[in-house]
Short mmCIF file of C-alpha atoms and ligand atoms in Angstrom, two decimals:
data_model
loop_
_atom_site.label_atom_id
_atom_site.label_comp_id
_atom_site.label_asym_id
_atom_site.label_seq_id
_atom_site.Cartn_x
_atom_site.Cartn_y
_atom_site.Cartn_z
CA UNK A 27 193.26 55.03 -90.14
CA UNK A 28 195.74 53.61 -87.62
CA UNK A 29 196.70 49.97 -87.54
CA UNK A 30 198.54 48.09 -84.83
CA UNK A 31 200.50 45.05 -86.01
CA UNK A 32 201.20 42.51 -83.27
CA UNK A 33 203.56 39.90 -84.63
CA UNK A 34 206.76 38.47 -83.15
CA UNK A 35 208.22 37.44 -86.51
CA UNK A 36 209.95 40.65 -87.59
CA UNK A 37 209.97 39.85 -91.31
CA UNK A 38 206.24 39.20 -91.45
CA UNK A 39 205.51 42.31 -89.40
CA UNK A 40 207.61 44.48 -91.71
CA UNK A 41 206.07 42.99 -94.82
CA UNK A 42 202.58 43.75 -93.52
CA UNK A 43 203.65 47.27 -92.58
CA UNK A 44 205.15 47.85 -96.01
CA UNK A 45 201.95 46.83 -97.81
CA UNK A 46 199.65 48.76 -95.50
CA UNK A 47 201.70 51.95 -95.58
CA UNK A 48 201.75 51.77 -99.37
CA UNK A 49 197.96 51.94 -99.12
CA UNK A 50 198.14 55.02 -96.92
CA UNK A 51 197.52 53.44 -93.52
CA UNK A 52 199.70 54.40 -90.58
CA UNK A 53 201.12 51.43 -88.67
CA UNK A 54 202.83 50.60 -85.41
CA UNK A 55 204.45 47.24 -84.72
CA UNK A 56 204.87 45.41 -81.45
CA UNK A 57 206.19 41.93 -80.84
CA UNK A 58 204.55 40.53 -77.75
CA UNK A 59 201.17 40.38 -76.08
CA UNK A 60 201.86 42.56 -73.07
CA UNK A 61 203.21 45.48 -75.07
CA UNK A 62 200.24 45.04 -77.44
CA UNK A 63 197.84 45.79 -74.56
CA UNK A 64 199.94 48.80 -73.54
CA UNK A 65 200.29 50.15 -77.05
CA UNK A 66 196.60 49.60 -77.76
CA UNK A 67 195.72 51.98 -74.92
CA UNK A 68 198.19 54.67 -75.99
CA UNK A 69 197.71 54.38 -79.74
CA UNK A 70 193.96 53.66 -79.99
CA UNK A 71 194.19 51.96 -83.40
CA UNK A 72 191.20 51.46 -85.69
CA UNK A 73 192.30 47.93 -86.45
CA UNK A 74 194.67 45.38 -84.94
CA UNK A 75 196.42 42.65 -86.88
CA UNK A 76 197.04 40.10 -84.18
CA UNK A 77 199.20 37.01 -84.44
CA UNK A 78 197.92 34.06 -82.42
CA UNK A 79 201.23 32.69 -81.12
CA UNK A 80 203.03 35.45 -79.27
CA UNK A 81 205.46 35.72 -76.36
CA UNK A 82 204.04 36.79 -72.97
CA UNK A 83 200.32 36.72 -73.79
CA UNK A 84 198.95 34.83 -76.77
CA UNK A 85 196.67 36.43 -79.33
CA UNK A 86 193.47 35.00 -77.87
CA UNK A 87 194.26 36.49 -74.47
CA UNK A 88 195.19 39.84 -75.99
CA UNK A 89 191.95 39.81 -77.95
CA UNK A 90 189.89 39.01 -74.85
CA UNK A 91 191.56 41.76 -72.79
CA UNK A 92 191.07 44.37 -75.49
CA UNK A 93 187.40 43.47 -75.83
CA UNK A 94 186.95 43.81 -72.07
CA UNK A 95 188.34 47.34 -71.87
CA UNK A 96 185.36 49.56 -71.20
CA UNK A 97 185.20 53.03 -72.63
CA UNK A 98 188.04 52.66 -75.10
CA UNK A 99 187.74 52.51 -78.85
CA UNK A 100 186.54 49.14 -80.07
CA UNK A 101 188.96 48.21 -82.85
CA UNK A 102 188.51 45.63 -85.57
CA UNK A 103 190.70 42.61 -84.91
CA UNK A 104 192.10 40.48 -87.70
CA UNK A 105 193.76 37.36 -86.30
CA UNK A 106 196.72 35.61 -87.95
CA UNK A 107 197.37 31.93 -87.39
CA UNK A 108 199.72 29.35 -88.73
CA UNK A 109 198.08 26.41 -90.50
CA UNK A 110 196.58 23.98 -88.04
CA UNK A 111 197.35 26.23 -85.12
CA UNK A 112 194.29 26.20 -82.89
CA UNK A 113 192.20 27.28 -85.85
CA UNK A 114 189.24 25.46 -84.35
CA UNK A 115 189.44 27.58 -81.25
CA UNK A 116 189.51 30.75 -83.24
CA UNK A 117 186.63 30.05 -85.52
CA UNK A 118 184.62 27.81 -83.21
CA UNK A 119 184.56 29.98 -80.13
CA UNK A 120 183.68 33.59 -79.85
CA UNK A 121 187.11 35.09 -79.44
CA UNK A 122 186.12 38.59 -80.40
CA UNK A 123 188.15 38.52 -83.60
CA UNK A 124 186.34 39.95 -86.62
CA UNK A 125 188.22 38.05 -89.25
CA UNK A 126 191.18 35.72 -89.47
CA UNK A 127 193.78 34.67 -91.99
CA UNK A 128 195.90 31.53 -92.12
CA UNK A 129 199.65 31.84 -92.80
CA UNK A 130 201.12 31.89 -95.30
CA UNK A 131 198.83 34.52 -96.79
CA UNK A 132 199.27 36.91 -99.65
CA UNK A 133 199.88 40.49 -98.47
CA UNK A 134 197.46 41.63 -101.17
CA UNK A 135 194.69 39.56 -99.66
CA UNK A 136 195.51 40.91 -96.21
CA UNK A 137 195.22 44.48 -97.49
CA UNK A 138 191.87 43.62 -99.10
CA UNK A 139 190.53 42.21 -95.82
CA UNK A 140 191.75 45.23 -93.87
CA UNK A 141 190.07 47.61 -96.30
CA UNK A 142 186.85 45.61 -96.18
CA UNK A 143 186.74 45.81 -92.38
CA UNK A 144 187.56 49.50 -92.25
CA UNK A 145 185.17 50.37 -95.05
CA UNK A 146 182.32 49.20 -92.86
CA UNK A 147 183.19 51.86 -90.28
CA UNK A 148 183.28 54.57 -92.90
CA UNK A 149 180.03 53.44 -94.49
CA UNK A 150 178.34 53.52 -91.11
CA UNK A 151 179.36 57.10 -90.40
CA UNK A 152 176.39 59.39 -89.81
CA UNK A 153 173.74 56.70 -90.07
CA UNK A 154 170.91 56.63 -87.57
CA UNK A 155 169.16 53.40 -88.25
CA UNK A 156 167.33 50.94 -86.07
CA UNK A 157 165.81 47.63 -87.10
CA UNK A 158 163.12 45.85 -85.08
CA UNK A 159 161.63 42.43 -85.30
CA UNK A 160 159.53 40.74 -82.65
CA UNK A 161 162.52 39.45 -80.69
CA UNK A 162 165.42 41.60 -81.88
CA UNK A 163 166.45 45.23 -82.03
CA UNK A 164 169.56 46.49 -83.76
CA UNK A 165 170.73 50.06 -83.35
CA UNK A 166 173.16 50.54 -86.21
CA UNK A 167 174.39 53.92 -85.01
CA UNK A 168 175.15 52.80 -81.46
CA UNK A 169 176.21 49.35 -82.69
CA UNK A 170 174.02 47.68 -80.10
CA UNK A 171 171.84 44.61 -80.54
CA UNK A 172 169.23 43.34 -78.09
CA UNK A 173 167.21 40.18 -77.92
CA UNK A 174 163.99 39.80 -75.98
CA UNK A 175 162.72 36.29 -75.60
CA UNK A 176 159.16 35.92 -74.43
CA UNK A 177 158.54 37.14 -70.87
CA UNK A 178 162.25 37.81 -70.31
CA UNK A 179 163.76 41.26 -70.07
CA UNK A 180 165.68 42.46 -73.13
CA UNK A 181 169.30 41.38 -73.06
CA UNK A 182 172.13 43.04 -74.86
CA UNK A 183 173.89 40.69 -77.27
CA UNK A 184 177.65 40.50 -77.12
CA UNK A 185 178.51 40.30 -80.83
CA UNK A 186 181.70 40.78 -82.78
CA UNK A 187 181.53 43.43 -85.48
CA UNK A 188 181.06 40.77 -88.16
CA UNK A 189 178.28 39.07 -86.23
CA UNK A 190 176.67 42.44 -85.64
CA UNK A 191 176.78 43.28 -89.34
CA UNK A 192 175.42 39.85 -90.22
CA UNK A 193 172.48 40.27 -87.86
CA UNK A 194 171.89 43.79 -89.18
CA UNK A 195 171.86 42.48 -92.73
CA UNK A 196 169.30 39.84 -91.80
CA UNK A 197 167.10 42.28 -89.89
CA UNK A 198 167.17 44.78 -92.73
CA UNK A 199 165.33 42.27 -94.95
CA UNK A 200 163.50 39.71 -92.78
CA UNK A 201 162.43 36.69 -94.81
CA UNK A 202 164.80 37.40 -97.66
CA UNK A 203 166.88 34.43 -98.80
CA UNK A 204 170.59 35.24 -99.06
CA UNK A 205 173.17 33.15 -100.83
CA UNK A 206 176.76 33.13 -99.62
CA UNK A 207 178.00 35.44 -102.36
CA UNK A 208 175.44 38.08 -101.42
CA UNK A 209 176.33 37.86 -97.74
CA UNK A 210 180.04 38.13 -98.52
CA UNK A 211 179.36 41.18 -100.65
CA UNK A 212 177.48 42.74 -97.73
CA UNK A 213 180.03 41.86 -95.07
CA UNK A 214 183.41 41.97 -96.77
CA UNK A 215 182.73 43.91 -99.94
CA UNK A 216 183.26 42.87 -103.52
CA UNK A 217 187.03 42.53 -103.27
CA UNK A 218 186.79 39.53 -100.94
CA UNK A 219 188.65 36.50 -102.09
CA UNK A 220 188.87 33.28 -100.22
CA UNK A 221 186.61 30.45 -99.24
CA UNK A 222 182.88 31.26 -99.28
CA UNK A 223 182.33 28.80 -96.48
CA UNK A 224 183.69 31.43 -94.10
CA UNK A 225 180.06 32.61 -94.10
CA UNK A 226 178.96 29.33 -92.53
CA UNK A 227 181.44 29.83 -89.70
CA UNK A 228 180.05 33.22 -88.84
CA UNK A 229 176.48 31.97 -89.15
CA UNK A 230 177.30 29.23 -86.64
CA UNK A 231 178.78 31.76 -84.27
CA UNK A 232 175.81 34.09 -84.59
CA UNK A 233 173.41 31.22 -83.99
CA UNK A 234 175.24 30.33 -80.78
CA UNK A 235 174.59 33.81 -79.50
CA UNK A 236 171.03 34.46 -80.63
CA UNK A 237 169.28 31.11 -80.93
CA UNK A 238 167.69 29.51 -77.84
CA UNK A 239 168.72 26.16 -79.35
CA UNK A 240 171.53 26.68 -81.89
CA UNK A 241 171.21 23.10 -83.15
CA UNK A 242 167.59 23.79 -84.12
CA UNK A 243 167.61 27.40 -85.21
CA UNK A 244 164.32 29.23 -85.24
CA UNK A 245 165.62 32.61 -86.45
CA UNK A 246 168.56 32.03 -88.82
CA UNK A 247 167.27 29.30 -91.10
CA UNK A 248 169.27 27.30 -93.60
CA UNK A 249 167.73 27.28 -97.06
CA UNK A 250 169.03 24.09 -98.55
CA UNK A 251 170.97 24.55 -101.78
CA UNK A 252 170.77 28.33 -101.53
CA UNK A 253 171.96 29.87 -98.29
CA UNK A 254 170.26 31.47 -95.33
CA UNK A 255 167.31 33.55 -94.29
CA UNK A 256 166.21 35.26 -91.12
CA UNK A 257 162.71 34.65 -89.83
CA UNK A 258 161.04 36.59 -87.06
CA UNK A 259 157.70 38.36 -86.95
CA UNK A 260 158.09 42.07 -87.58
CA UNK A 261 158.15 44.23 -84.48
CA UNK A 262 155.95 47.12 -83.54
CA1 CA B 314 204.01 34.17 -83.86
#
């Protein structure tokens, strides 16, 4: 598993590298946004640790450009931000990042998040699974999700890996009520530590992409005092 670390603060970059290499990952470091794009194409990493504030191109722009590259490997992207630094933009908008951490963070937690992201890839290896409901289709193997609203042609949904996995989890048990702990277990694995409300952020982002009216969701319903459930008639 190859990891690209994009971070202009040399000490932080080296600390991350040290911890990840101790866990057996191979790492490359670069220090600005433009060389990140270049190195991404040459190195084809499985995961990118991407600092938000960078010289040349900032992390959001790097993230957007990497997601737009057709035909190349689609890496997981874990975004790093300093406290208060445009955090709203990262979690509120769909930036294409799969996860984010706020500095200062513990290297141990970073390693846990990296493993959780990469474990999803490994777990998905060899699966050929498709889930259908009336309005949605998820092809787990191809990692494609489609929505078909009445009388419209099916449209492919542009989801981050986390949003994709969240939708897949919902479609695998329509009508089941999930609490946050169960969703975290599904999405990040049991070694997640951090704030459980991160689930709410990803639910909000998923709703924006799949609900006709995200303020009044018809598919991803809040179950007050418990968590969430997905409602859609089962497909044929
Ligand atoms: Ca920085």
